[in-house]
Amino acid sequence: MDKNILLCGVGGQGTVLASKLIAASAMRGGETVHSAETIGMAQRGGSVTSHVRIGDHAFSPLIPHGSADLIIAFEPAEAVRNLQYLKKDGIVIVNSNPVKPVTESLHDTGYDGTKMISYLKKKCENVIIVDGGELCRKAGSPKVLNVALLGTAVGTGKTGLSRENVLEEIKHGVKEKFLELNNNAFTIGEQIGASYEIK
C-alpha cells in the first residue's frame, strides 16, 4: 500500500495526535511509515501541518506537492493553504467551522470559512465537508474533532487503514476515561465518510 496523507489545522485541534494514530495504525498493519510535523510559532492558534507517508515507495517524510491522496483539514483556510499538496484525484475532508485568527478580533474581516469552502468545491473533485461543531455535539465533546475526522477518512475506504487497527491505536493513544467518547466520535465520523461516493 502506498498512501500520502496530509493533516492540517491550527494548534490545539489535535492534528498531531490524529497523524500519530494514522501512522501507528499503518505500522500495526505491517506497513512502512514516514511522518513529520511542521508547527507554527504559536502553540495554540498557529498553523500545524502533519505529513504521513505509508508504503515502501516513500523515501522522505515530507509529501511532495501534487502527491497527497488525502488531506484532512481541521479548518477551511488551512485546507486552502495546503491544497498544492493534493493530487489531481485526491480527497479533501474539511471541517467547515473556522478558527478565527487573532487579527479577526482586531479587525473585523468577516472571515467565516464560506469562501474557502466554495473555493475547495471549485478546485477539487472530491470534497467531504464536515460540520465539526455538529459532529462534536453528537459525540459529546468538542475535544474529539480530531478522532471524528479520522473516522470520516477511514469511512471513505480510501486510507488503506483497517478500522480495527485504528480503534486499537485509539485505545493506546487516549486516556481510558476518554476512550468511550473517542470511540463514539470515530464511529460517527466513519458513518459520514461511508455515506460519500468518491469519484
Coordinates of C-alpha atoms in Angstrom, one line a residue:
M1 CA 0.0 0.0 0.0
D2 CA 1.2 3.5 -0.9
K3 CA -0.6 6.4 0.7
N4 CA 0.3 10.0 1.3
I5 CA -2.0 11.7 3.9
L6 CA -1.6 15.3 4.9
L7 CA -3.4 16.7 8.0
C8 CA -3.6 20.4 8.6
G9 CA -5.2 22.7 11.2
V10 CA -4.3 25.1 13.9
G11 CA -2.6 24.5 17.3
G12 CA -4.8 22.9 19.9
Q13 CA -7.1 21.0 17.5
G14 CA -5.4 17.6 17.9
T15 CA -3.8 17.4 14.4
V16 CA -0.6 15.8 15.7
L17 CA -2.4 13.1 17.7
A18 CA -4.5 12.2 14.6
S19 CA -1.4 11.9 12.5
K20 CA 0.2 9.7 15.1
L21 CA -2.9 7.5 15.2
I22 CA -2.7 7.1 11.4
A23 CA 1.0 6.3 11.5
A24 CA 0.7 3.8 14.3
S25 CA -2.4 2.1 12.7
A26 CA -0.5 1.6 9.4
M27 CA 2.5 0.2 11.3
R28 CA 0.2 -2.1 13.2
G29 CA -0.9 -3.4 9.7
G30 CA 2.8 -4.1 8.8
E31 CA 3.4 -1.0 6.7
T32 CA 6.5 1.2 6.5
V33 CA 5.6 4.7 7.6
H34 CA 7.4 8.1 7.5
S35 CA 5.9 11.1 9.2
A36 CA 6.8 14.7 10.1
E37 CA 5.1 17.8 11.5
T38 CA 5.6 21.5 10.8
I39 CA 4.2 23.5 13.7
G40 CA 3.6 27.3 13.6
M41 CA 5.1 29.8 16.0
A42 CA 2.0 29.9 18.2
Q43 CA 1.5 26.8 20.4
R44 CA -2.3 27.4 20.1
G45 CA -3.6 29.2 17.0
G46 CA -0.6 28.7 14.8
S47 CA -0.7 26.6 11.6
V48 CA 0.1 22.9 12.1
T49 CA 0.7 20.5 9.2
S50 CA 1.4 16.8 9.6
H51 CA 2.7 14.6 6.8
V52 CA 2.2 10.8 6.9
R53 CA 3.6 8.7 4.1
I54 CA 2.7 5.0 4.1
G55 CA 4.5 2.3 1.9
D56 CA 7.8 1.3 0.6
H57 CA 8.0 4.0 -2.1
A58 CA 8.3 6.9 0.3
F59 CA 11.9 7.8 0.9
S60 CA 11.4 11.0 2.8
P61 CA 8.8 12.1 5.4
L62 CA 7.5 15.2 3.5
I63 CA 4.9 14.8 0.9
P64 CA 5.8 16.4 -2.5
H65 CA 3.4 18.9 -4.0
G66 CA 0.7 17.2 -6.0
S67 CA 1.1 13.9 -4.3
A68 CA -1.3 13.7 -1.4
D69 CA -4.0 11.1 -1.7
L70 CA -5.9 12.7 1.1
I71 CA -6.0 16.0 3.0
I72 CA -7.7 16.0 6.4
A73 CA -8.2 19.7 7.2
F74 CA -9.4 20.8 10.6
E75 CA -10.0 24.3 9.4
P76 CA -11.1 25.7 6.0
A77 CA -8.3 28.3 5.5
E78 CA -5.7 25.7 6.3
A79 CA -7.2 23.4 3.7
V80 CA -6.8 26.0 1.0
R81 CA -3.3 26.9 2.3
N82 CA -2.2 23.3 1.8
L83 CA -4.1 22.5 -1.4
Q84 CA -1.0 22.4 -3.5
Y85 CA -0.1 19.1 -1.9
L86 CA -3.3 17.3 -3.2
K87 CA -3.0 15.0 -6.3
K88 CA -5.5 15.6 -9.1
D89 CA -8.0 12.9 -8.0
G90 CA -7.2 13.3 -4.3
I91 CA -9.8 13.7 -1.5
V92 CA -10.2 16.7 0.9
I93 CA -12.0 16.2 4.1
V94 CA -12.6 19.6 5.7
N95 CA -14.2 20.8 8.9
S96 CA -16.5 23.7 7.8
N97 CA -16.2 25.5 11.2
P98 CA -13.4 28.2 11.0
V99 CA -11.0 29.1 13.7
K100 CA -10.7 32.8 13.5
P101 CA -7.2 34.2 13.8
V102 CA -6.3 36.9 16.3
T103 CA -6.3 39.5 13.5
E104 CA -10.1 38.8 13.1
S105 CA -10.8 40.0 16.6
L106 CA -8.7 43.2 16.0
H107 CA -10.1 44.0 12.5
D108 CA -13.5 42.5 11.6
T109 CA -12.6 40.9 8.3
G110 CA -15.8 38.9 8.1
Y111 CA -13.9 35.6 7.8
D112 CA -16.4 32.7 8.4
G113 CA -14.8 30.0 6.2
T114 CA -17.6 30.0 3.5
K115 CA -15.4 31.5 0.7
M116 CA -12.7 28.9 1.5
I117 CA -15.3 26.1 1.2
S118 CA -16.6 27.5 -2.1
Y119 CA -13.0 27.6 -3.4
L120 CA -12.4 24.0 -2.4
K121 CA -15.6 22.8 -4.2
K122 CA -14.4 24.6 -7.4
K123 CA -10.9 23.2 -7.3
C124 CA -11.3 19.7 -6.0
E125 CA -13.2 16.7 -7.5
N126 CA -13.7 15.0 -4.1
V127 CA -14.5 17.2 -1.1
I128 CA -16.2 16.0 2.0
I129 CA -17.5 18.9 4.1
V130 CA -18.0 18.1 7.8
D131 CA -19.8 20.3 10.3
G132 CA -17.3 19.8 13.1
G133 CA -19.4 21.6 15.6
E134 CA -22.5 19.4 15.0
L135 CA -20.3 16.3 14.8
C136 CA -18.8 17.1 18.2
R137 CA -22.2 17.8 19.7
K138 CA -23.3 14.4 18.7
A139 CA -20.2 12.8 20.0
G140 CA -20.5 14.6 23.3
S141 CA -17.4 16.8 23.4
P142 CA -15.6 19.5 21.3
K143 CA -12.3 17.8 22.1
V144 CA -12.9 14.8 19.8
L145 CA -12.9 16.6 16.4
N146 CA -9.6 15.0 15.5
V147 CA -10.7 11.4 16.0
A148 CA -14.1 12.2 14.4
L149 CA -12.3 13.5 11.2
L150 CA -10.0 10.5 11.3
G151 CA -13.2 8.3 11.4
T152 CA -14.5 10.2 8.4
A153 CA -11.3 9.4 6.5
V154 CA -11.4 5.7 7.4
G155 CA -15.1 5.6 6.5
T156 CA -14.3 6.6 2.9
G157 CA -12.3 3.4 2.5
K158 CA -9.5 5.4 0.8
T159 CA -7.0 5.4 3.7
G160 CA -6.0 1.8 3.4
L161 CA -6.3 1.6 7.2
S162 CA -8.5 -1.0 8.9
R163 CA -10.9 0.3 11.5
E164 CA -9.8 -2.4 13.9
N165 CA -6.2 -1.2 13.8
V166 CA -7.3 2.4 14.2
L167 CA -9.6 1.6 17.2
E168 CA -6.7 -0.4 18.8
E169 CA -4.4 2.6 18.4
I170 CA -7.1 5.0 19.9
K171 CA -7.2 2.6 22.8
H172 CA -3.5 3.1 23.3
G173 CA -3.3 6.7 22.4
V174 CA -6.0 8.3 24.6
K175 CA -6.7 8.1 28.4
E176 CA -9.0 5.4 29.4
K177 CA -11.6 7.7 30.8
F178 CA -12.0 9.3 27.4
L179 CA -11.9 6.1 25.4
E180 CA -15.7 5.6 25.0
L181 CA -16.0 9.3 23.9
N182 CA -13.4 8.9 21.3
N183 CA -14.7 5.6 20.0
N184 CA -18.1 7.1 19.7
A185 CA -16.6 10.1 17.8
F186 CA -14.7 7.8 15.4
T187 CA -17.9 5.8 14.6
I188 CA -20.0 8.9 13.9
G189 CA -17.2 10.2 11.6
E190 CA -16.9 6.8 10.0
Q191 CA -20.6 6.9 9.1
I192 CA -20.2 10.3 7.4
G193 CA -17.2 9.1 5.4
A194 CA -19.1 5.9 4.3
S195 CA -22.1 8.0 3.1
Y196 CA -20.0 9.8 0.4
E197 CA -19.4 8.4 -3.1
I198 CA -15.8 9.2 -4.1
K199 CA -15.2 9.7 -7.8

